[in-house]
Coordinates of C-alpha atoms in Angstrom, one line a residue:
Chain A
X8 CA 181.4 36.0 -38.6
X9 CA 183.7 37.0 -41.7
X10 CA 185.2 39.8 -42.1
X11 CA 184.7 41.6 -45.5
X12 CA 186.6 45.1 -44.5
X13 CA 189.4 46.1 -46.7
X14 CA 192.0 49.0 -45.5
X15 CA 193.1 50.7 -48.1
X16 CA 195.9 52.7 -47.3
X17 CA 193.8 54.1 -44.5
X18 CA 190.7 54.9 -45.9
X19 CA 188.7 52.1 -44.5
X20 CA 185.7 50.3 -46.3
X21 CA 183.4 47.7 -44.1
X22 CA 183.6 45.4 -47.4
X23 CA 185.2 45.4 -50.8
X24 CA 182.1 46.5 -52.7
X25 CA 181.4 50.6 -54.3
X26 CA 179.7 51.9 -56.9
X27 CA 180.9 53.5 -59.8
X28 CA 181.0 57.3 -60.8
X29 CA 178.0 57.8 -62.8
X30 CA 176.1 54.9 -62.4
X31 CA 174.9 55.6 -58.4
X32 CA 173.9 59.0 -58.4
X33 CA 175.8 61.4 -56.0
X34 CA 174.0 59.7 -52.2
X35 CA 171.3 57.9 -51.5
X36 CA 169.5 57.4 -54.8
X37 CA 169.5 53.5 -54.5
X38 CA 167.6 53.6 -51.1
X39 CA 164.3 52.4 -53.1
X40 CA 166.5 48.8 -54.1
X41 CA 168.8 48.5 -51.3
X42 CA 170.2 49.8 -48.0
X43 CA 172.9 52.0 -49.5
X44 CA 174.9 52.3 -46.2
X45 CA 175.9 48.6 -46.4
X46 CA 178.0 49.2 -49.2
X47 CA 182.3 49.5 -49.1
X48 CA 181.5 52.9 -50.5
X49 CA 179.5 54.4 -53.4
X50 CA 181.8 56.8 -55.4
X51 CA 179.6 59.9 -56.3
X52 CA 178.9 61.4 -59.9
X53 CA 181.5 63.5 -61.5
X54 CA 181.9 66.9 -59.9
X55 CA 183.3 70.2 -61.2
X56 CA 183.6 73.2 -59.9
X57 CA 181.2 74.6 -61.9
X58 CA 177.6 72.6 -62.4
X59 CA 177.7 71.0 -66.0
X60 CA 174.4 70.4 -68.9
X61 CA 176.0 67.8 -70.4
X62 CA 175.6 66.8 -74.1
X63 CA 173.0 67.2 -75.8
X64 CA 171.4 64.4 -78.1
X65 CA 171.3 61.0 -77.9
X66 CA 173.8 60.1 -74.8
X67 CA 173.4 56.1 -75.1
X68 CA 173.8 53.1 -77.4
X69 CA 173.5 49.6 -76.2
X70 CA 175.7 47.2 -77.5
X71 CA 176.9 43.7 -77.1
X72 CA 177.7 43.1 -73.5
X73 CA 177.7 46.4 -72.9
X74 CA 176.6 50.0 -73.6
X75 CA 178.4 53.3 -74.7
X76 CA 177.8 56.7 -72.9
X77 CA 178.0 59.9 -73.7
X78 CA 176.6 62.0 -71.0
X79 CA 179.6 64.7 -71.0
X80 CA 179.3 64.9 -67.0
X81 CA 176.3 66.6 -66.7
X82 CA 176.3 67.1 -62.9
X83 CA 175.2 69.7 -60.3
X84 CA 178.5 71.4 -59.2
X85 CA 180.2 71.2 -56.1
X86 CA 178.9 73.7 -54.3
X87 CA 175.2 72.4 -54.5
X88 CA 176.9 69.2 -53.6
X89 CA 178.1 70.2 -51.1
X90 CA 174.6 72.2 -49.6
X91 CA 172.4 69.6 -51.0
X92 CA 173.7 65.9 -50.8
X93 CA 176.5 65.8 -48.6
X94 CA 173.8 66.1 -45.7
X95 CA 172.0 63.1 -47.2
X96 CA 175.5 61.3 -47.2
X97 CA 176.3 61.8 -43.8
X98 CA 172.6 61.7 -42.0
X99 CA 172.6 57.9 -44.1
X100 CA 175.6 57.0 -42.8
X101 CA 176.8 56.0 -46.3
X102 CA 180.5 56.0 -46.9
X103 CA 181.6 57.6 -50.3
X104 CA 184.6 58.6 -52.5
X105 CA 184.0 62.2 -54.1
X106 CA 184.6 61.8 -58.1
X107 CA 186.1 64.9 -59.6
X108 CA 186.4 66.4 -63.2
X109 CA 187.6 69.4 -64.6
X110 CA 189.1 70.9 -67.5
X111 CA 192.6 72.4 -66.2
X112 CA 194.6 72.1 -63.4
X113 CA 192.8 75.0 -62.1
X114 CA 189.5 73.6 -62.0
X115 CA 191.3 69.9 -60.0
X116 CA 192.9 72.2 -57.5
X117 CA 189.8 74.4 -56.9
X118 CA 187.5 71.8 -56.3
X119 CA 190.6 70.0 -54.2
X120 CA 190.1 72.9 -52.0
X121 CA 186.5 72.7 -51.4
X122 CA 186.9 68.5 -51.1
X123 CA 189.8 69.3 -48.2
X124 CA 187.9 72.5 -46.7
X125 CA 184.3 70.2 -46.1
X126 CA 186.1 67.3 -44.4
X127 CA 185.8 65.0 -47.8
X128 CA 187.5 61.9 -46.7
X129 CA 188.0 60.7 -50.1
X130 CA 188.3 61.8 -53.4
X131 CA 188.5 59.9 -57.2
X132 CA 190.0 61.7 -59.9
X133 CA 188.6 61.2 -63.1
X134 CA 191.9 61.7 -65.6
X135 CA 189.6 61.0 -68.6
X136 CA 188.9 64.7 -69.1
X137 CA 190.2 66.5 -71.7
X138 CA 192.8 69.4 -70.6
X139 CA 191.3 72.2 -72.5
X140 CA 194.5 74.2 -72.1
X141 CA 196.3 71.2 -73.8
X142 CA 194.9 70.8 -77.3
X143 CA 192.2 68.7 -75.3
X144 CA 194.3 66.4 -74.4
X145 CA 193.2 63.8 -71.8
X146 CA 195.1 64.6 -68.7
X147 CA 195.4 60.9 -68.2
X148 CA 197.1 59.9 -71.7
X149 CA 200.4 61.7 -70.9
X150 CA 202.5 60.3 -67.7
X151 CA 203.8 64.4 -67.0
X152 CA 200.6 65.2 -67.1
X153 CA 199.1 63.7 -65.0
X154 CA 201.9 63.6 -62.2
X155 CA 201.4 67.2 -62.5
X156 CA 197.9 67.1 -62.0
X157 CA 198.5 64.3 -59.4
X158 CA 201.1 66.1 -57.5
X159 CA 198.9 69.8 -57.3
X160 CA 196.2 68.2 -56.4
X161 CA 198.0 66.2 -53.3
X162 CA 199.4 69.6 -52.1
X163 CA 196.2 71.3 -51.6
X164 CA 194.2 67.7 -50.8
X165 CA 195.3 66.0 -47.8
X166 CA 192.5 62.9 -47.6
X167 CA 192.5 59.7 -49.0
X168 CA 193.3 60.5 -53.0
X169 CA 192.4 57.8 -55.8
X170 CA 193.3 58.5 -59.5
X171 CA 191.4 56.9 -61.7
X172 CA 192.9 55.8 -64.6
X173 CA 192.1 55.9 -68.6
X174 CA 192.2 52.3 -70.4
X175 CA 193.0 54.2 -73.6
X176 CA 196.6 54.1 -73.2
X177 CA 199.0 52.6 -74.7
X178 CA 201.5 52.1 -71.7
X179 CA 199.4 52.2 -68.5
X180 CA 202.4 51.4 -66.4
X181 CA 204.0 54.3 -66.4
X182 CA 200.7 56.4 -65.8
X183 CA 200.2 54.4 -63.0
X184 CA 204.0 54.9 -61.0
X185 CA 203.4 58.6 -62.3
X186 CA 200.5 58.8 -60.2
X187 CA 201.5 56.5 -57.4
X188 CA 205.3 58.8 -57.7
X189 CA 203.3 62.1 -57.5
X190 CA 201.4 61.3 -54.2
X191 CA 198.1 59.4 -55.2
X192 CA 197.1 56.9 -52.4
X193 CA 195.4 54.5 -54.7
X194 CA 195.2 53.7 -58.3
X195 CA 191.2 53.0 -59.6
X196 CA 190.8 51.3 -62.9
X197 CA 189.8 51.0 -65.7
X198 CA 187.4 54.3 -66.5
X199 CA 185.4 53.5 -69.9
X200 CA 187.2 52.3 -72.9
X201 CA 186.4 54.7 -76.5
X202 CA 183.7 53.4 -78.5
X203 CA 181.4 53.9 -81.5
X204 CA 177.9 52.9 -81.9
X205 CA 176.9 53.0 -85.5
X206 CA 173.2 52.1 -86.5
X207 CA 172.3 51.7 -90.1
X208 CA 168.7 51.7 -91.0
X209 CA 166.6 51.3 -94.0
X210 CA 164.0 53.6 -94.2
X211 CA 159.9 52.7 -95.7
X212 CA 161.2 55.3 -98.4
X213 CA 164.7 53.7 -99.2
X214 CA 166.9 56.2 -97.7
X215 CA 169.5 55.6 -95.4
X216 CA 169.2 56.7 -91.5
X217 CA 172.3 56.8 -89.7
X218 CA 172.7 57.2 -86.5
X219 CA 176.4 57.5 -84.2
X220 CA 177.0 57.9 -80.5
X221 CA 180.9 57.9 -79.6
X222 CA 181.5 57.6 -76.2
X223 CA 182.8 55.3 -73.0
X224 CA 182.1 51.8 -73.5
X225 CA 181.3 50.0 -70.3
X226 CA 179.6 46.6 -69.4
X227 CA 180.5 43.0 -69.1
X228 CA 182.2 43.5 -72.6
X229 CA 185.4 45.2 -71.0
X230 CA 186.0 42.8 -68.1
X231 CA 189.1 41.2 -69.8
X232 CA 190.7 44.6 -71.2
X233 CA 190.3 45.8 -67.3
X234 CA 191.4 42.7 -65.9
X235 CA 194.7 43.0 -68.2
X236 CA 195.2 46.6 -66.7
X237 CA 194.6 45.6 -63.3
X238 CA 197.3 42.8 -63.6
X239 CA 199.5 45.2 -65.4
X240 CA 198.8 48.2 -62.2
X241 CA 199.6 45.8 -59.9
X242 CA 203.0 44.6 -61.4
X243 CA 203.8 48.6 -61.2
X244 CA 202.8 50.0 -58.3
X245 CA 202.8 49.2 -54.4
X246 CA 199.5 51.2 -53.4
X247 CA 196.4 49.6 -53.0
X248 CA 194.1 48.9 -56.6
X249 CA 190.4 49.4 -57.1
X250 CA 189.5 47.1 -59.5
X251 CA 186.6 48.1 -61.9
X252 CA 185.1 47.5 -65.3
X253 CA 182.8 44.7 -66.4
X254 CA 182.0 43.6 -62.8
X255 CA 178.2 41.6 -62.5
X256 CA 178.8 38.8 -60.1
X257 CA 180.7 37.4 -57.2
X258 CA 183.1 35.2 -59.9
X259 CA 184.2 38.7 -61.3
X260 CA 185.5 39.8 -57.9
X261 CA 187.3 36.8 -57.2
X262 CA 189.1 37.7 -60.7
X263 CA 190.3 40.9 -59.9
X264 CA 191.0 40.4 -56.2
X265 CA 192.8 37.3 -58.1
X266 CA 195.3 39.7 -60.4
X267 CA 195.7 42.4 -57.6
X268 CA 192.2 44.4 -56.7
X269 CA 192.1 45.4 -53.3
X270 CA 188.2 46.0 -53.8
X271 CA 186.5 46.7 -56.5
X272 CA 184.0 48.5 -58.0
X273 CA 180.5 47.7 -59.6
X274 CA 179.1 50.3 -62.3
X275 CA 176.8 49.4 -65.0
X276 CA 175.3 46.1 -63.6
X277 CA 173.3 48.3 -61.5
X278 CA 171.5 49.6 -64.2
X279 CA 170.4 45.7 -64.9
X280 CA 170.4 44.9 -60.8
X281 CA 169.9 47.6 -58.8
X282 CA 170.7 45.2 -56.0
X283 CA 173.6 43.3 -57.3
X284 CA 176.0 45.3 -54.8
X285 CA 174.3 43.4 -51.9
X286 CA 173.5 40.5 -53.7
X287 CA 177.8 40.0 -54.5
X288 CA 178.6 41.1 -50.6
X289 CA 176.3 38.7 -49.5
X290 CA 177.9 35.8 -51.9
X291 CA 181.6 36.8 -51.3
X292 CA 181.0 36.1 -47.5
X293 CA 179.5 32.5 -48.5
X294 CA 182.6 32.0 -50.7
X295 CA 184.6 33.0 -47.4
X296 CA 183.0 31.2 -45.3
X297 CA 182.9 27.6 -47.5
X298 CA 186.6 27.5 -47.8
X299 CA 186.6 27.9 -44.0
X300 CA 188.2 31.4 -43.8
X301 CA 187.9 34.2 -42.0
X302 CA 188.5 37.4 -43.7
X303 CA 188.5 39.0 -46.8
X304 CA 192.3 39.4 -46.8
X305 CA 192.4 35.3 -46.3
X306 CA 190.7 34.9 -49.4
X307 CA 193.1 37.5 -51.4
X308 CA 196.2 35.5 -50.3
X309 CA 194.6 32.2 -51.2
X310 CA 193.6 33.7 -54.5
X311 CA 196.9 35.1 -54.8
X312 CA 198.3 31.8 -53.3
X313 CA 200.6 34.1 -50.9
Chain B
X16 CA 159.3 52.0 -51.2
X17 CA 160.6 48.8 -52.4
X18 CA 160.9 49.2 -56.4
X19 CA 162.3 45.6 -57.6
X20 CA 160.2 43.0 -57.9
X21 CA 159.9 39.7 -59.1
X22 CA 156.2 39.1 -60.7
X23 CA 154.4 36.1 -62.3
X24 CA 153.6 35.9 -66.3
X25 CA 149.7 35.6 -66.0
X26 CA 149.4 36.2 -70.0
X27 CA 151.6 37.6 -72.6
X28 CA 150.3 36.8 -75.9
X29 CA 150.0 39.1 -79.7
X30 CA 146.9 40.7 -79.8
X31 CA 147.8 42.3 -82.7
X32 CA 150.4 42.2 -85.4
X33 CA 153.5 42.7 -83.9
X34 CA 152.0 43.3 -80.5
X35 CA 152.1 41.5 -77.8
X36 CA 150.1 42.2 -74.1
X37 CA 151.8 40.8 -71.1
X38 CA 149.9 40.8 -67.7
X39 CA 152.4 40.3 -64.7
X40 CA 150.6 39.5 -61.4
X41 CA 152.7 41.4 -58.6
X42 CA 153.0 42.6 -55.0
X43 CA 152.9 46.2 -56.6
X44 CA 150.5 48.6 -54.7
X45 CA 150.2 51.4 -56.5
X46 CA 150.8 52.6 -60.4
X47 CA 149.2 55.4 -62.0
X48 CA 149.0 56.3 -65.4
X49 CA 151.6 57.6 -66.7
X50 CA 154.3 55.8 -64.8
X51 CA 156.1 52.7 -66.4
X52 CA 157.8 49.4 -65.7
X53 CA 161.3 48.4 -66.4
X54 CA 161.8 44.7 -67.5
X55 CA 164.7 43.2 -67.2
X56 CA 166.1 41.2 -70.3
X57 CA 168.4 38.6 -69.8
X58 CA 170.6 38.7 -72.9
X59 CA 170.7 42.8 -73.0
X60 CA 172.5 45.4 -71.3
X61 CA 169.7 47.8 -70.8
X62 CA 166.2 47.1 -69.2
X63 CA 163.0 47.6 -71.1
X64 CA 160.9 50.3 -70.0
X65 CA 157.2 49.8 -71.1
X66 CA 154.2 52.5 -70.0
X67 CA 151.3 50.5 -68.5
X68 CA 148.3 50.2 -69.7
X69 CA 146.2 49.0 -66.7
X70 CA 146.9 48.0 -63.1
X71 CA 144.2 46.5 -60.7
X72 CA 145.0 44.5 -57.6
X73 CA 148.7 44.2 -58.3
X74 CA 148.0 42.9 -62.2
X75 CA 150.3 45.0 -64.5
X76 CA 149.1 45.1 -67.9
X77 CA 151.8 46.2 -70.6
X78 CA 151.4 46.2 -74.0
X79 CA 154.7 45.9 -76.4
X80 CA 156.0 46.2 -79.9
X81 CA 158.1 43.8 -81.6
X82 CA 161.3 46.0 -82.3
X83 CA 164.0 43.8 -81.6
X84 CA 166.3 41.3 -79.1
X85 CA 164.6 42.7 -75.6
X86 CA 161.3 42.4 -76.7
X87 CA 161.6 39.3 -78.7
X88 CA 163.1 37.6 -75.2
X89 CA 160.1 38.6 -73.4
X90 CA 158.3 37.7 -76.2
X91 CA 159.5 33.7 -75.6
X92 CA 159.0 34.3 -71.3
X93 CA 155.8 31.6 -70.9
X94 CA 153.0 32.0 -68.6
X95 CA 153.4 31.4 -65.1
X96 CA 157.5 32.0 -65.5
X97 CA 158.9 34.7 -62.8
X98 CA 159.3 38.2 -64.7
X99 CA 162.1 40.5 -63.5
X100 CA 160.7 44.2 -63.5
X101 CA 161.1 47.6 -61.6
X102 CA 157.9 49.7 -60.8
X103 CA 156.3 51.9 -60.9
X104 CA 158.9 54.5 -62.5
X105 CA 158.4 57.9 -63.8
X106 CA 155.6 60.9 -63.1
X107 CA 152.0 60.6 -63.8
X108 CA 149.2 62.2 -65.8
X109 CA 147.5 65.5 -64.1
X110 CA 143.8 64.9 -64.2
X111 CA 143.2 66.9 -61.4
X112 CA 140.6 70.2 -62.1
X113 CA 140.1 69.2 -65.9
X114 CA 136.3 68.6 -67.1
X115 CA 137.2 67.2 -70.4
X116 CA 139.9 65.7 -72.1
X117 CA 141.2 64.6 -75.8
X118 CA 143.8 61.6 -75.5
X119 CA 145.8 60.8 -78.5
X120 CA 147.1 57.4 -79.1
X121 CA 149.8 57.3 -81.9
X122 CA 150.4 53.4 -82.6
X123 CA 151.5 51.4 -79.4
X124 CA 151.4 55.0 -77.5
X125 CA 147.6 53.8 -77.0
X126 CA 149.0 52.3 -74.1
X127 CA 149.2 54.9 -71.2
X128 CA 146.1 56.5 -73.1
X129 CA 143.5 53.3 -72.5
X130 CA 145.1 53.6 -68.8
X131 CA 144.4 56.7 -68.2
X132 CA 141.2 56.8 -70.4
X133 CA 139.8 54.3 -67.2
X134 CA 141.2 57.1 -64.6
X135 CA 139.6 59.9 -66.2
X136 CA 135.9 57.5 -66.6
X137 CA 136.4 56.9 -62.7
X138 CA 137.4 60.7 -61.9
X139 CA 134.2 61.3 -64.0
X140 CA 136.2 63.6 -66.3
X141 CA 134.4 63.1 -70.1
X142 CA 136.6 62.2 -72.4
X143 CA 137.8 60.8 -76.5
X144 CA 140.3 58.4 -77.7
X145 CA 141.4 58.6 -80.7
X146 CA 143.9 56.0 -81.3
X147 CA 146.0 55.6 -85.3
X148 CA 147.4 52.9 -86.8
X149 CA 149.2 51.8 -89.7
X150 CA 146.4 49.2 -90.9
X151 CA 143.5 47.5 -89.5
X152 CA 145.7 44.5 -88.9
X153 CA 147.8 46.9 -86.2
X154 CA 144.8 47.5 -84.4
X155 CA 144.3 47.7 -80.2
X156 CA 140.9 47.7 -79.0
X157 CA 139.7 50.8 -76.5
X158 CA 139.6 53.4 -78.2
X159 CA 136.5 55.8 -79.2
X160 CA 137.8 56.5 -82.4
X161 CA 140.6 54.6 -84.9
X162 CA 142.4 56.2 -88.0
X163 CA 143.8 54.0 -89.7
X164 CA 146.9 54.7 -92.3
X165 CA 146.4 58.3 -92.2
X166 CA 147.8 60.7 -88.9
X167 CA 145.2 61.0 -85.8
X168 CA 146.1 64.9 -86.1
X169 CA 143.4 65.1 -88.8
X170 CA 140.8 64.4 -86.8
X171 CA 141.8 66.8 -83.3
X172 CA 139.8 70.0 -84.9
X173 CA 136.9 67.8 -86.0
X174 CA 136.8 66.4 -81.9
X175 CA 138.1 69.6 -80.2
X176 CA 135.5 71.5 -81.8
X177 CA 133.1 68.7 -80.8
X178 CA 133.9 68.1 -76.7
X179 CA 135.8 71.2 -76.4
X180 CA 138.3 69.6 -73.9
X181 CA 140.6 71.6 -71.1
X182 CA 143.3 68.9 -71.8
X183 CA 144.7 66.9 -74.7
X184 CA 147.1 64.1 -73.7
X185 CA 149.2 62.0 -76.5
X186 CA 151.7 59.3 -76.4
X187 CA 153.3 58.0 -79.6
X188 CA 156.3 59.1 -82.0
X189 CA 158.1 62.2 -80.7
X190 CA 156.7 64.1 -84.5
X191 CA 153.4 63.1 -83.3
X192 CA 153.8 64.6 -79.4
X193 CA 155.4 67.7 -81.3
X194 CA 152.6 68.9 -83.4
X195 CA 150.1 67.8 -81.0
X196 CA 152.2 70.6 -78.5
X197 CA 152.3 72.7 -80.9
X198 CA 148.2 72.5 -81.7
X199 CA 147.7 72.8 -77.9
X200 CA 149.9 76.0 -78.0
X201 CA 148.0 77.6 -80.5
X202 CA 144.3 77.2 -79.5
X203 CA 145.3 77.7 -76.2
X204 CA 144.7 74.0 -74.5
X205 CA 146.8 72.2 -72.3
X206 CA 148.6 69.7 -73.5
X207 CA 150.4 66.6 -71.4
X208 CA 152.6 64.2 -73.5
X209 CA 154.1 61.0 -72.8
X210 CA 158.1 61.1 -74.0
X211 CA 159.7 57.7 -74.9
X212 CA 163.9 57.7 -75.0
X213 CA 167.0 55.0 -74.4
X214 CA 166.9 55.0 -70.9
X215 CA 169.7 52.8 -68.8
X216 CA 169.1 53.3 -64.8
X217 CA 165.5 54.5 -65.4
X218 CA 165.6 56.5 -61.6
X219 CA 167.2 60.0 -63.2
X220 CA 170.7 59.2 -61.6
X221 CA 172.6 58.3 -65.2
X222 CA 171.5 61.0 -66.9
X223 CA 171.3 59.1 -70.3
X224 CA 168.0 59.8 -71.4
X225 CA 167.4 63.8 -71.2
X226 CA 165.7 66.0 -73.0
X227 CA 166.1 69.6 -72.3
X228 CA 163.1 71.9 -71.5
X229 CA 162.1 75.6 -72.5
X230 CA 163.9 76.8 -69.4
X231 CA 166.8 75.6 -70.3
X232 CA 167.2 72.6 -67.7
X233 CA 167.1 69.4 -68.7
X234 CA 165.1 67.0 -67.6
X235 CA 165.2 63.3 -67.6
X236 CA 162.5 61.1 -69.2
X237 CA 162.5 58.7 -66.5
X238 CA 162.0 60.4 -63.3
X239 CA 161.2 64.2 -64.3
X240 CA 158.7 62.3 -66.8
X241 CA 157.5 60.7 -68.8
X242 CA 155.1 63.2 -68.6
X243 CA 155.7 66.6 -69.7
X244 CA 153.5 70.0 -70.6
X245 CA 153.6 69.9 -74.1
X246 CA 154.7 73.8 -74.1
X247 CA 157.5 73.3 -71.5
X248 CA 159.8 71.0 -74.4
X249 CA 162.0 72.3 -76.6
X250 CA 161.2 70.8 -79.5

């Protein structure tokens, strides 16, 4: 029997594999592909404080290797989460991380509250928000501010705390020892890179349609930007790393377990497998078990030839 | 219920220009019309999501337009190859406590309409379908009545008048679904519509595809739909 479980500073998972933000719905969603429960963790849809519509128009563009998203967190709140699909979570049995946006500090330290008051065992910050009260700045761009953010957020939230880090940065170092400085327990990267989808078309009548979604660009395109920033995390900081970003089979994960993922996470493949999550667990235990070892951890040293 | 599946190709050929029917043989049980299947494209990011236009014994019929890279790779998938899909997805057509019905097939939007054009002979609900197309070459067979180069809304008062139906259902271009709302509105008929978008997940947990209704929610084409009341869209 292998062992796949990973501790990450505490906050236990039975294997390496969760779900992004935004690509597994906030509980049990994936029931009709797989048996959610197996999984490390899924990390649920953004949530603010207040419920979100989103944008409107068109919110996606395929492109090469990958697709661009602009759904502007359209998501139910926290307090319907909290009524409606935290029950589902915990009658399941499924292990999760809370993902949580906002627009000020204020917003991060309310729904803090309401993540420490219900028990949440774990929460994901997504930094890629812009701070309204800021010039719309993204809280994550800026080392101060996001130790700031980081550091009122820990006060109030005493469970297992991930920051989730923006790729477009210039230095991600630094953001990264901010966060780890100011309290976070774990480092999660890389959140969507910028991107542009621009579609030309010629019309029957000889006119020119354009059409332009910016947004995050995610997919098996970005797997060697976040593999970069992963390597580059882990040469910074001491606490654990979740890995994400391009992820669609079992050879991924051995790359970013490889340059310093603890476990990883697995977003927009699902939209292409909904089953891929088991389908890479089940795999990685093979791997484990051909090269004769017995845990997940004895892989991540051979990898890592410690 | 178990919604991926592995099917066999049993016949994907063009049937007319540009379009192409593909018959999967599956362990599906049940798909209405309405609902669709998602197929998965090896070379693309985002699966294909394709209405169905008849389902008996766990044969999927779809029929598909060529538009670009996804449907030209399930274009080249031969018969008897394994075919990667997700069904059934989406909402269905009400046909429930309507005596007679108008469907409106607006180039490969005759899809869903020949399905449900069989449900509604077996419900014994009476009903016309008038299918367009941009010429004769374009043409799918089924339909009770074809206009061809001109816009099937021409011909709705000429029929309405004639089999003065309770319901008038439409797939096709989102200008097409629109006025045909709009003409249900103002003679006071029920309309349900068909609504294609960009979808990515195609279960309503990424949000991408939404539209949003009248009441100010939004709803997402691939679980709250594809079909929609005609009045409850905000055009």
């Amino acid at each position: 029997m292998v062992d796949l479980s990973v501790n990450l500073n505490g906050f236990k998972l039975k294997n390496p594999i969760i779900t992004a933000s935004g690509t597994y719905g906030y509980a049990d969603e994936y029931d009709d592909f797989i048996n959610v429960s197996e999984l490390g963790a899924i990390v649920t849809k953004a949530i603010s404080i207040e419920p979100k519509k989103g944008n409107s128009g068109e919110r996606l563009f395929e492109t090469y290797g990958g697709m661009i998203n602009r759904i502007g967190l359209e998501n139910v709140g926290i307090k319907e989460f909290i009524s409606k699909k935290l029950p589902t979570l915990k009658d399941k049995n499924i292990n999760f991380i809370m993902n949580l946006a906002g627009s000020s500090v204020e917003d991060y330290i309310k729904a803090a509250e309401v993540a420490q008051n219900a028990g949440i065992k774990a929460v994901e910050v997504n930094v890629s928000c812009p701070n309204v009260k800021q010039g719309c700045l993204e809280f994550g761009t800026n080392p101060n501010s996001l130790g700031h953010l980081t550091s009122e957020i820990r006060k109030i939230y005493k469970g297992f705390l991930i920051i989730k880090l923006t790729p477009n940065v210039a230095d991600i170092e630094s953001l990264a020892k901010s966060a780890e400085s100011n309290g976070a327990d774990c480092i999660s990267a890389i959140n969507t890179l910028k991107g542009l989808g621009v579609k030309i078309e010629i019309t029957p009548d000889k006119n020119i349609k354009k059409t332009f979604v910016q947004g995050g660009l995610s997919g098996k395109c970005i797997k060697p930007v976040a593999l970069s920033m992963v390597k580059r995390i882990k040469s910074s900081v001491q606490i654990p790393i979740i890995g994400i970003g391009g992820i669609s089979t079992v050879d991924d994960v051995l790359e970013f377990l490889t340059v310093g993922a603890d476990a990883i996470q697995i977003g927009t493949e699902n939209f292409r497998h909904p089953d891929v999550t088991i389908k890479i667990k089940n795999e990685l235990n093979n791997i484990i078990e051909s090269l004769n070892l017995k845990s997940l951890d004895d892989l991540k040293r051979k990898l890592r030839n410690e | 219920m178990k919604k991926s599946h592995t099917g066999k190709i049993k016949y994907n050929k063009e049937i007319a220009k540009d379009t192409f029917k593909l018959v999967i043989s599956s362990d599906v049980k049940e798909i209405e019309a309405g609902q669709f299947v998602s197929v998965y494209c090896e070379n693309k990011t985002l699966r294909r999501p394709f209405s169905v236009a008849d389902f008996e014994n766990g044969e999927i019929t779809v029929l598909y337009k060529l538009k670009g890279e996804g449907t030209n790779y399930i274009k080249n998938l031969k018969e008897n190859e394994n075919i990667d899909f997700l069904a059934p997805l989406g909402n269905k057509f009400t046909k429930e406590g309507f005596k007679s019905a108008l469907l409106i097939g607006a180039g490969i939007g005759i899809a869903p309409m020949l399905f449900l054009k069989k449900e509604l002979n077996k419900f014994g609900i009476k009903n016309h379908l008038i299918s367009g197309f941009k010429d004769t070459k374009e043409v799918v067979e089924g339909s009770n009545q074809v206009v061809i180069g001109g816009s099937v809304l021409d011909e709705i008062e000429n029929v309405v008048e004639k089999i003065k139906p309770d319901i008038i259902y439409s797939c096709g271009p989102s200008i097409v679904l629109k006025l045909v709302s709009e003409f249900g509105v103002k003679h006071n008929i029920k309309t349900q519509i068909a609504m294609e978008k960009v979808m990515a997940c195609g279960i309503g947990v990424c949000r991408g595809c939404i539209i949003e209704l009248k009441n100010g929610e939004n709803a997402s084409v691939c679980k709250d739909g594809p079909v929609f009341f005609g009045n409850e869209i905000k055009w």
